[in-house]
Coordinates of C-alpha atoms and ligand atoms in Angstrom, one line a residue:
M1 CA 76.0 188.6 172.0
N2 CA 74.5 190.3 169.1
N3 CA 75.7 193.9 169.1
S4 CA 76.3 193.9 165.4
N5 CA 74.4 196.2 163.0
I6 CA 74.7 193.8 160.2
K7 CA 71.3 192.5 159.1
E8 CA 72.0 189.7 156.7
K9 CA 74.4 187.1 158.1
I10 CA 75.1 183.4 157.9
L11 CA 76.0 181.6 161.1
I12 CA 78.4 178.8 160.6
I13 CA 78.3 176.2 163.4
D14 CA 81.6 174.5 163.7
F15 CA 81.8 170.8 164.5
G16 CA 85.6 170.6 164.2
G17 CA 86.2 170.2 160.5
Q18 CA 89.3 171.5 158.8
Y19 CA 87.7 173.8 156.3
N20 CA 85.4 175.8 158.6
Q21 CA 86.8 179.2 158.2
L22 CA 87.1 178.6 154.5
I23 CA 83.3 178.2 154.4
A24 CA 83.0 181.6 156.2
R25 CA 85.3 183.1 153.6
R26 CA 83.5 181.7 150.7
V27 CA 80.2 183.1 152.0
R28 CA 81.9 186.5 152.5
E29 CA 83.1 186.3 148.9
L30 CA 79.5 186.3 147.9
N31 CA 79.2 189.6 149.8
V32 CA 77.3 188.1 152.7
Y33 CA 78.6 188.4 156.2
S34 CA 79.3 185.2 158.0
E35 CA 80.8 184.1 161.3
V36 CA 82.0 180.8 162.7
K37 CA 80.9 179.7 166.2
G38 CA 82.0 176.4 167.9
F39 CA 79.0 174.1 168.5
E40 CA 79.9 173.9 172.1
N41 CA 80.0 177.7 172.5
I42 CA 76.5 178.4 171.2
S43 CA 73.1 177.6 172.7
L44 CA 69.8 177.7 170.9
K45 CA 69.0 180.9 172.7
E46 CA 72.3 182.4 171.4
V47 CA 71.6 181.2 167.9
L48 CA 68.2 183.1 168.0
E49 CA 69.9 186.2 169.5
F50 CA 72.4 186.2 166.6
E51 CA 69.4 186.4 164.2
P52 CA 71.0 184.5 161.4
T53 CA 69.6 184.6 157.9
G54 CA 70.9 181.2 157.3
I55 CA 72.9 178.5 159.2
I56 CA 75.6 176.2 157.9
F57 CA 76.7 173.1 159.9
T58 CA 80.3 172.3 159.1
G59 CA 82.1 169.0 158.7
G60 CA 83.9 167.3 161.6
P61 CA 86.1 164.3 162.3
Q62 CA 83.6 162.2 164.3
S63 CA 80.8 159.8 163.6
A64 CA 77.3 161.3 164.2
Y65 CA 76.3 158.1 166.1
G66 CA 79.6 157.9 168.1
K67 CA 79.8 158.3 171.8
D68 CA 80.4 162.0 172.7
A69 CA 79.8 163.0 169.1
P70 CA 79.3 166.8 168.7
S71 CA 75.6 167.6 168.4
I72 CA 73.1 170.4 168.5
D73 CA 69.7 171.1 170.0
E74 CA 67.2 169.5 167.7
K75 CA 64.8 172.5 168.1
I76 CA 67.2 174.4 165.7
F77 CA 65.4 172.6 162.8
E78 CA 62.2 174.2 163.9
I79 CA 63.1 177.9 164.0
G80 CA 62.4 178.4 160.3
V81 CA 65.9 179.5 159.3
P82 CA 67.3 177.7 156.3
I83 CA 70.1 175.2 157.3
L84 CA 72.8 173.7 155.1
G85 CA 74.7 170.7 156.5
I86 CA 78.1 169.9 155.1
C87 CA 79.7 166.5 155.5
Y88 CA 79.5 165.7 159.2
G89 CA 76.8 168.5 159.4
A90 CA 74.8 166.6 156.8
Q91 CA 75.1 163.3 158.7
L92 CA 74.1 165.1 161.9
M93 CA 71.0 166.5 160.3
A94 CA 70.0 163.1 159.0
H95 CA 70.8 161.4 162.4
I96 CA 68.8 163.9 164.5
L97 CA 65.9 163.9 162.1
G98 CA 65.4 160.2 162.1
G99 CA 67.5 159.1 159.0
K100 CA 70.2 156.5 159.2
I101 CA 74.0 156.8 159.1
D102 CA 76.3 153.8 158.3
T103 CA 80.0 153.3 157.7
A104 CA 80.3 153.5 153.9
P105 CA 81.3 150.2 152.1
T106 CA 84.1 152.3 150.5
S107 CA 85.4 155.6 152.0
E108 CA 85.5 158.4 149.6
Y109 CA 88.4 160.8 149.6
G110 CA 89.3 163.4 147.0
H111 CA 87.8 164.2 143.6
T112 CA 84.6 162.3 143.1
K113 CA 82.2 162.2 140.2
T114 CA 78.7 163.0 141.4
F115 CA 75.4 162.6 139.6
I116 CA 72.8 165.3 140.1
K117 CA 69.3 163.7 140.3
D118 CA 67.2 166.8 140.9
K119 CA 68.1 170.3 139.8
N120 CA 65.0 171.9 141.1
S121 CA 67.0 172.1 144.4
I122 CA 70.1 173.6 146.0
L123 CA 71.9 172.0 143.1
N124 CA 70.1 174.2 140.6
G125 CA 72.4 175.2 137.7
L126 CA 74.9 172.4 138.1
D127 CA 76.0 170.0 135.4
D128 CA 74.4 166.6 135.3
N129 CA 77.8 165.1 136.3
T130 CA 80.0 167.2 138.4
V131 CA 83.2 166.7 140.3
V132 CA 83.1 167.3 144.1
W133 CA 85.6 167.0 146.9
M134 CA 84.7 164.1 149.3
S135 CA 86.3 163.3 152.5
H136 CA 84.2 160.7 154.5
T137 CA 84.0 157.2 155.9
D138 CA 80.3 157.4 157.1
C139 CA 77.4 158.1 154.8
I140 CA 73.7 158.7 155.1
S141 CA 72.1 155.4 154.2
K142 CA 68.4 156.4 154.7
V143 CA 67.2 160.0 154.5
P144 CA 64.8 161.3 157.2
Q145 CA 61.1 161.6 156.5
G146 CA 60.2 164.6 154.2
F147 CA 63.7 164.5 152.5
E148 CA 64.5 163.8 148.9
I149 CA 67.8 162.6 147.5
T150 CA 69.1 165.2 145.1
A151 CA 72.6 163.7 144.2
C152 CA 74.6 160.5 144.6
T153 CA 78.0 159.0 143.7
E154 CA 79.0 155.5 142.8
N155 CA 79.7 154.7 146.4
C156 CA 77.5 157.2 148.2
P157 CA 73.7 156.8 147.8
V158 CA 73.1 160.2 149.4
A159 CA 75.6 162.8 148.2
A160 CA 72.9 165.5 148.7
M161 CA 69.4 165.6 150.2
E162 CA 66.9 168.2 151.1
N163 CA 63.5 169.0 152.6
R164 CA 62.4 172.0 150.6
N165 CA 59.4 172.7 152.8
K166 CA 61.5 173.0 155.9
K167 CA 64.4 174.6 154.0
L168 CA 66.8 172.0 155.3
Y169 CA 69.6 171.0 152.9
A170 CA 72.6 168.7 153.2
V171 CA 75.6 167.8 151.1
Q172 CA 78.0 165.0 151.9
F173 CA 80.9 166.7 150.0
H174 CA 82.7 170.1 150.6
P175 CA 81.3 172.9 148.4
E176 CA 83.8 175.3 150.0
V177 CA 86.8 173.6 148.6
N178 CA 88.0 174.7 145.2
H179 CA 88.2 171.1 144.0
T180 CA 84.4 171.0 144.1
I181 CA 84.2 172.6 140.7
Q182 CA 80.7 174.0 141.1
G183 CA 80.9 174.5 144.8
R184 CA 80.6 178.3 144.7
K185 CA 77.3 177.9 142.8
I186 CA 75.9 175.6 145.5
L187 CA 76.8 178.1 148.2
E188 CA 75.4 180.9 146.2
N189 CA 72.1 179.0 145.7
F190 CA 71.9 178.6 149.4
V191 CA 72.9 182.0 150.6
I192 CA 71.3 184.2 147.9
D193 CA 68.4 182.2 146.6
I194 CA 67.3 180.1 149.5
C195 CA 68.2 182.4 152.4
G196 CA 67.4 185.5 150.4
C197 CA 70.5 187.5 151.2
S198 CA 71.0 190.5 148.9
G199 CA 74.8 190.1 148.6
S200 CA 75.5 193.7 149.4
W201 CA 77.9 193.2 152.4
Q202 CA 81.3 194.8 151.9
M203 CA 84.5 195.0 154.1
G204 CA 83.6 198.7 154.8
I205 CA 80.4 197.5 156.6
Y206 CA 82.6 195.1 158.6
A207 CA 84.9 198.0 159.5
D208 CA 82.0 200.1 160.8
D209 CA 80.6 197.2 162.6
Q210 CA 83.9 196.3 164.4
I211 CA 84.5 199.9 165.3
K212 CA 81.1 200.0 167.0
I213 CA 81.6 196.6 168.7
L214 CA 85.1 197.7 169.9
R215 CA 83.8 201.0 171.2
E216 CA 81.1 199.3 173.3
K217 CA 83.5 196.6 174.6
I218 CA 86.3 198.9 175.6
G219 CA 84.2 201.8 177.1
S220 CA 86.7 204.2 178.7
G221 CA 89.5 201.6 179.1
K222 CA 93.1 202.0 178.1
V223 CA 94.4 200.0 175.1
L224 CA 97.9 199.2 174.2
C225 CA 99.1 197.9 170.8
A226 CA 102.5 196.8 169.7
L227 CA 102.8 198.1 166.2
S228 CA 105.4 196.5 164.0
G229 CA 104.5 198.4 160.8
G230 CA 103.4 195.1 159.2
V231 CA 100.0 194.8 157.6
D232 CA 98.2 193.0 160.5
S233 CA 99.3 195.2 163.4
S234 CA 98.8 198.4 161.3
V235 CA 95.2 197.4 160.4
A236 CA 94.4 196.3 163.9
A237 CA 95.8 199.6 165.3
T238 CA 93.9 201.7 162.8
L239 CA 90.6 199.9 163.6
L240 CA 91.3 200.6 167.3
S241 CA 92.2 204.2 166.8
K242 CA 88.9 204.7 164.9
A243 CA 87.1 203.1 167.8
V244 CA 88.6 204.6 170.9
G245 CA 91.0 207.3 169.6
K246 CA 93.4 208.6 172.3
Q247 CA 92.6 205.7 174.6
L248 CA 94.9 203.8 172.4
T249 CA 98.7 203.9 172.6
C250 CA 100.8 202.3 170.0
V251 CA 104.4 201.3 170.8
F252 CA 106.6 201.0 167.7
V253 CA 110.1 199.8 168.4
D254 CA 112.8 200.7 165.8
H255 CA 115.3 197.9 166.5
G256 CA 117.5 199.1 163.7
L257 CA 116.6 196.0 161.7
L258 CA 113.8 197.5 159.7
R259 CA 113.6 197.9 155.9
K260 CA 114.9 201.2 154.4
N261 CA 112.7 204.1 155.4
E262 CA 110.3 201.9 157.3
A263 CA 110.5 203.7 160.6
E264 CA 109.8 207.0 158.9
E265 CA 106.9 205.5 156.9
V266 CA 105.3 204.1 160.0
S267 CA 105.8 207.3 162.0
Q268 CA 104.3 209.3 159.1
V269 CA 101.1 207.3 159.1
F270 CA 100.7 206.7 162.9
G271 CA 102.7 209.5 164.4
P272 CA 101.5 213.0 165.6
N273 CA 101.4 214.3 162.0
G274 CA 99.4 211.3 160.7
K275 CA 95.7 211.3 160.3
Y276 CA 94.8 208.8 163.0
E277 CA 94.0 209.9 166.5
L278 CA 96.1 207.8 168.9
N279 CA 99.1 208.1 171.1
F280 CA 102.2 206.9 169.2
I281 CA 105.4 206.0 171.0
M282 CA 108.4 205.3 168.8
V283 CA 111.3 203.8 170.7
D284 CA 114.7 204.3 169.1
A285 CA 116.4 201.1 170.3
K286 CA 118.9 200.8 167.4
D287 CA 122.1 201.1 169.5
R288 CA 120.6 198.9 172.3
Y289 CA 120.0 196.2 169.8
Y290 CA 123.4 196.5 168.0
E291 CA 125.1 196.3 171.3
K292 CA 123.2 193.1 172.3
L293 CA 123.9 191.6 169.0
K294 CA 127.6 192.3 168.9
G295 CA 129.6 189.2 168.2
V296 CA 126.5 186.9 168.0
T297 CA 126.5 184.7 164.9
E298 CA 124.2 181.8 165.8
P299 CA 120.8 182.4 164.2
E300 CA 118.6 181.1 167.1
E301 CA 120.6 183.1 169.6
K302 CA 120.1 186.2 167.5
R303 CA 116.3 185.5 167.3
K304 CA 116.1 185.0 171.1
I305 CA 118.0 188.2 171.9
I306 CA 115.8 190.2 169.6
G307 CA 112.6 188.7 170.9
E308 CA 113.7 189.2 174.6
E309 CA 114.8 192.7 174.1
F310 CA 111.5 193.6 172.5
I311 CA 109.7 192.3 175.5
R312 CA 111.9 194.3 177.8
I313 CA 111.2 197.5 175.9
F314 CA 107.6 196.8 175.7
E315 CA 107.4 196.3 179.4
E316 CA 109.3 199.5 180.1
E317 CA 106.8 201.5 177.9
A318 CA 103.8 199.7 179.3
K319 CA 104.9 200.6 182.8
K320 CA 105.2 204.3 181.8
I321 CA 101.7 204.3 180.5
G322 CA 100.3 202.7 183.6
A323 CA 97.3 200.3 184.1
V324 CA 96.4 199.1 180.7
D325 CA 93.0 197.4 180.3
Y326 CA 93.4 195.8 176.8
L327 CA 96.2 194.6 174.7
V328 CA 95.7 194.6 170.9
Q329 CA 97.0 191.7 168.9
G330 CA 97.0 191.6 165.1
T331 CA 96.4 187.8 165.1
I332 CA 94.8 186.7 161.8
Y333 CA 93.1 183.5 161.0
P334 CA 96.2 181.5 159.7
D335 CA 97.9 182.4 163.0
V336 CA 94.9 180.9 164.8
I337 CA 95.3 177.7 162.9
E338 CA 98.9 177.5 163.9
S339 CA 98.0 177.8 167.6
G340 CA 95.0 175.4 167.4
L341 CA 91.5 176.5 166.9
G342 CA 89.3 176.8 169.9
K343 CA 92.1 177.3 172.3
S344 CA 92.0 180.6 174.2
A345 CA 94.2 183.3 172.8
V346 CA 97.8 182.9 173.7
I347 CA 100.6 185.3 172.9
K348 CA 102.8 183.6 170.4
S349 CA 106.5 183.7 170.4
H350 CA 106.6 183.5 166.6
H351 CA 104.7 186.6 165.9
N352 CA 105.4 189.9 164.1
V353 CA 106.5 191.5 167.2
G354 CA 108.4 188.6 168.6
G355 CA 106.3 187.4 171.5
L356 CA 104.8 189.8 174.0
P357 CA 104.9 189.3 177.8
D358 CA 101.8 187.8 179.3
Y359 CA 102.3 189.5 182.6
V360 CA 101.8 193.1 181.6
D361 CA 98.9 194.0 183.7
F362 CA 95.9 194.0 181.3
K363 CA 92.4 192.5 181.5
E364 CA 92.0 191.1 178.1
I365 CA 93.5 190.7 174.7
V366 CA 91.6 192.2 171.7
E367 CA 92.0 190.5 168.3
P368 CA 89.8 192.2 165.9
L369 CA 91.3 190.4 162.8
R370 CA 91.0 186.9 164.3
M371 CA 88.6 185.6 161.7
L372 CA 90.0 187.2 158.6
F373 CA 92.4 185.8 156.0
K374 CA 95.4 187.9 154.9
D375 CA 93.8 189.3 151.7
E376 CA 90.7 190.2 153.7
V377 CA 92.9 192.1 156.2
R378 CA 94.5 193.9 153.3
N379 CA 91.0 194.9 152.0
L380 CA 90.0 196.1 155.5
G381 CA 93.2 198.2 155.6
R382 CA 92.1 199.8 152.3
E383 CA 88.6 200.5 153.7
L384 CA 90.3 202.2 156.6
D385 CA 92.3 204.4 154.3
L386 CA 95.7 203.0 155.1
P387 CA 98.2 203.8 152.4
E388 CA 98.8 201.2 149.8
Y389 CA 102.5 200.8 150.7
I390 CA 101.5 199.5 154.1
V391 CA 98.4 197.5 153.0
S392 CA 100.3 195.6 150.3
R393 CA 103.5 195.1 152.3
Q394 CA 105.5 191.9 152.0
P395 CA 105.6 189.6 155.0
F396 CA 108.4 190.7 157.2
P397 CA 109.7 188.6 160.1
G398 CA 109.8 190.0 163.7
P399 CA 113.6 189.6 163.9
G400 CA 113.8 191.8 160.8
L401 CA 117.0 192.2 158.8
A402 CA 119.0 190.4 161.5
I403 CA 118.0 187.1 159.9
R404 CA 118.8 188.4 156.5
I405 CA 122.3 189.2 157.4
I406 CA 124.2 186.0 157.8
G407 CA 126.6 186.0 160.7
E408 CA 127.2 189.0 163.0
V409 CA 124.9 192.1 162.6
N410 CA 126.1 195.7 162.8
A411 CA 124.9 199.0 161.6
D412 CA 127.1 199.0 158.4
K413 CA 125.8 195.6 157.3
V414 CA 122.2 196.8 158.0
K415 CA 122.7 199.8 155.7
I416 CA 124.1 197.5 152.9
V417 CA 121.2 195.1 153.0
Q418 CA 118.6 198.0 153.3
D419 CA 120.0 199.7 150.3
A420 CA 120.2 196.6 148.2
D421 CA 116.7 195.5 149.3
A422 CA 115.2 198.9 148.4
I423 CA 116.7 198.7 144.9
Y424 CA 115.4 195.1 144.5
R425 CA 111.9 196.0 145.6
E426 CA 111.8 199.1 143.4
E427 CA 112.8 197.1 140.3
I428 CA 110.4 194.2 141.0
G429 CA 107.6 196.8 141.3
K430 CA 108.6 198.5 138.0
A431 CA 108.6 195.1 136.3
G432 CA 105.1 194.6 137.6
L433 CA 106.1 191.4 139.4
D434 CA 105.3 192.6 143.0
K435 CA 101.9 191.0 143.1
E436 CA 103.2 187.8 141.3
I437 CA 105.9 186.9 143.8
S438 CA 104.8 185.8 147.2
Q439 CA 107.9 187.1 149.0
Y440 CA 111.1 188.6 147.9
F441 CA 114.0 190.3 149.6
A442 CA 117.7 190.8 149.5
A443 CA 120.0 189.2 152.0
L444 CA 123.6 189.9 152.9
T445 CA 125.8 186.8 152.7
N446 CA 128.7 186.6 155.0
M447 CA 130.9 185.9 151.9
R448 CA 133.4 188.4 150.6
S449 CA 135.0 187.9 147.3
V450 CA 137.4 189.5 144.9
G451 CA 136.1 191.7 142.1
V452 CA 137.3 194.5 139.8
M453 CA 135.7 197.9 139.6
G454 CA 137.3 200.5 137.3
D455 CA 140.9 199.5 137.4
F456 CA 140.8 198.5 141.0
R457 CA 140.6 195.3 142.9
T458 CA 137.7 195.0 145.3
Y459 CA 137.2 192.7 148.1
D460 CA 133.5 193.0 149.1
Y461 CA 130.3 191.4 150.0
A462 CA 127.9 189.3 147.9
I463 CA 124.2 190.1 148.1
A464 CA 121.7 187.2 147.6
L465 CA 118.4 187.8 146.0
R466 CA 115.5 185.6 147.2
A467 CA 112.2 185.4 145.5
V468 CA 109.6 182.6 146.2
K469 CA 106.1 181.6 145.1
T470 CA 104.1 179.9 147.8
S471 CA 100.5 179.8 149.0
D472 CA 101.1 178.6 152.6
F473 CA 104.7 179.6 153.3
M474 CA 105.3 176.0 154.5
T475 CA 106.6 175.0 151.2
A476 CA 107.9 177.3 148.4
E477 CA 109.4 177.3 145.0
A478 CA 112.0 179.8 143.8
Y479 CA 110.4 182.4 141.5
D480 CA 111.8 182.6 138.0
I481 CA 112.5 186.3 137.6
P482 CA 113.2 187.2 133.9
W483 CA 116.9 187.5 133.2
E484 CA 116.8 191.1 132.1
V485 CA 115.1 192.2 135.3
L486 CA 117.8 190.3 137.3
Q487 CA 120.5 192.0 135.4
R488 CA 119.0 195.4 135.9
I489 CA 118.8 194.7 139.7
M490 CA 122.4 193.4 139.8
N491 CA 123.7 196.4 137.8
R492 CA 122.1 198.8 140.2
I493 CA 123.1 197.1 143.3
V494 CA 126.8 196.7 142.5
N495 CA 126.9 200.4 141.2
E496 CA 124.8 202.0 143.9
V497 CA 125.5 200.1 147.1
D498 CA 128.9 200.5 148.7
H499 CA 130.8 197.4 149.7
V500 CA 128.9 195.1 147.3
N501 CA 130.7 193.6 144.3
R502 CA 128.7 190.5 143.6
V503 CA 125.0 189.5 143.3
V504 CA 123.8 185.9 143.5
Y505 CA 120.3 184.5 142.9
D506 CA 119.0 181.9 145.3
I507 CA 117.1 179.2 143.5
T508 CA 116.5 176.8 146.4
S509 CA 113.0 175.6 147.1
K510 CA 111.6 175.1 150.5
P511 CA 112.3 172.3 151.6
P512 CA 115.3 171.9 151.7
G513 CA 115.9 175.6 152.1
T514 CA 113.8 177.9 154.2
I515 CA 112.5 181.2 152.9
E516 CA 114.6 183.3 155.2
F517 CA 118.3 182.7 155.5
E518 CA 118.4 182.2 159.2
Ligands
XMP601 P1 110.9 180.4 156.8 O1 112.2 181.1 156.8 O2 110.6 179.6 158.1 O3 109.7 181.5 156.7 O4 110.7 179.5 155.6 C1 108.4 181.3 156.5 C2 107.7 182.6 156.6 O5 107.7 183.1 158.0 C3 108.3 184.3 158.0 N1 109.1 184.3 159.3 C4 108.7 185.0 160.4 N2 107.7 185.8 160.7 N3 108.4 186.1 162.9 C5 107.5 186.3 161.9 O6 106.5 187.0 162.1 C6 109.6 185.3 162.7 O7 110.4 185.1 163.6 C7 109.7 184.7 161.4 N4 110.7 183.9 160.8 C8 110.3 183.7 159.6 C9 109.1 184.4 156.8 O8 109.4 185.8 156.5 C10 108.3 183.7 155.8 O9 107.2 184.5 155.3

């Protein structure tokens, strides 16, 4: 299983906790490569083959002494690789090595004051009293032989313990969560000082490594990628093109619902005049989509038509290419959370490209970004020399502008919203707010109203400006764009975009609104 060239790496063994990928991410932030493997998917032999520099056991929802509790081969404690157990991982270490676990008299959840008893430990450099993030009902009541208690809280006698000789460390709390104020320092102590990693890993090394792994895996097989022009599918396609060149075919569907110039921009990067070696097929399906969407006003019906039509087009193109071995998906870690960790890869309906068919004849799905967070994907894109306008792109929904045009969609309305949106994006960029706002776009309301331009009466559309701040896109607040910037945008839109005589600013949070209009 170890066909990686990366020498220093932390293996994270997952016992089902909710922050597990976050641990991997925190380690990567220290410039040390790390990977998460489910405890049930990795044997001791595979651990040794992975050649980890250090191992972290994650938290998990069970009791270490419970029936069917996740466990690990106890010989792992003898292989001489430093191990850090977190929460459930700490209890498991104590349980296997002869300590005692009990239900705590008081569960601890949330910010918890912790007293550091021994700083000549993994807690080196921490304050005497520090706040950590706790989330547990069981606790270690007796440490195994050879272990010392290095921290405690009011209700938890063993908040941290270690056996320095054997390089075994355990913390009851979650150092990976930002609420643990000095959590980064603890992880740094483990990864750099205790494991001896140099902290020299970069995303470029990940890129080279993935290219090598993909090349070995795919061999001479044919690969197909549905390219949406969004960040994830663009980065995945680029990685694959560097790995297998012309064995890769990217299908890019212009459904006539893209942002202004988007089709041209994507073709420039990935088309025959671009710098990547791959087969690029752009399908001009604008008329086909407008025809299908004629008279349709109900949002869910629009979404369904768009998704289905995409599948039909993709199938047609796949058939033309013939036997495809691998299908590339730009799935990233937050998508994996949505579909449930540990499940096999499913092709989701709510994805950038609107749900791919699962009966196209391919052997396997390739998801090279599956373990990365969005900002890591953007960094990888930069390493692969993708242009910044692709790498830093705003999230854009699969159904595209159709769900930003309230009511019936047609080519004229698409043009209006494209032009207004382009002005909006340009001005937000000029105002230096583009990195500040999580998502922003113009939408075409279905409302027409009376205005006056020159000496003439107008009866035209209202454009709505949407801008939100959010970290998870599940909830969001309207972003407070400075008034003078809004006025500049309004002025330009009513002057430069035909058939718009009014601009409104949507200040609704989510909930009760959603980010998109439909
Ligand atoms: P809502 O409108 O549900 O949007 O608040 C939350 C986030 O999801 C994006 N979105 C989609 N993304 N396919 C996608 O890939 C879709 O069908 C879709 N619908 C909404 C939306 O842009 C926002 O970032």
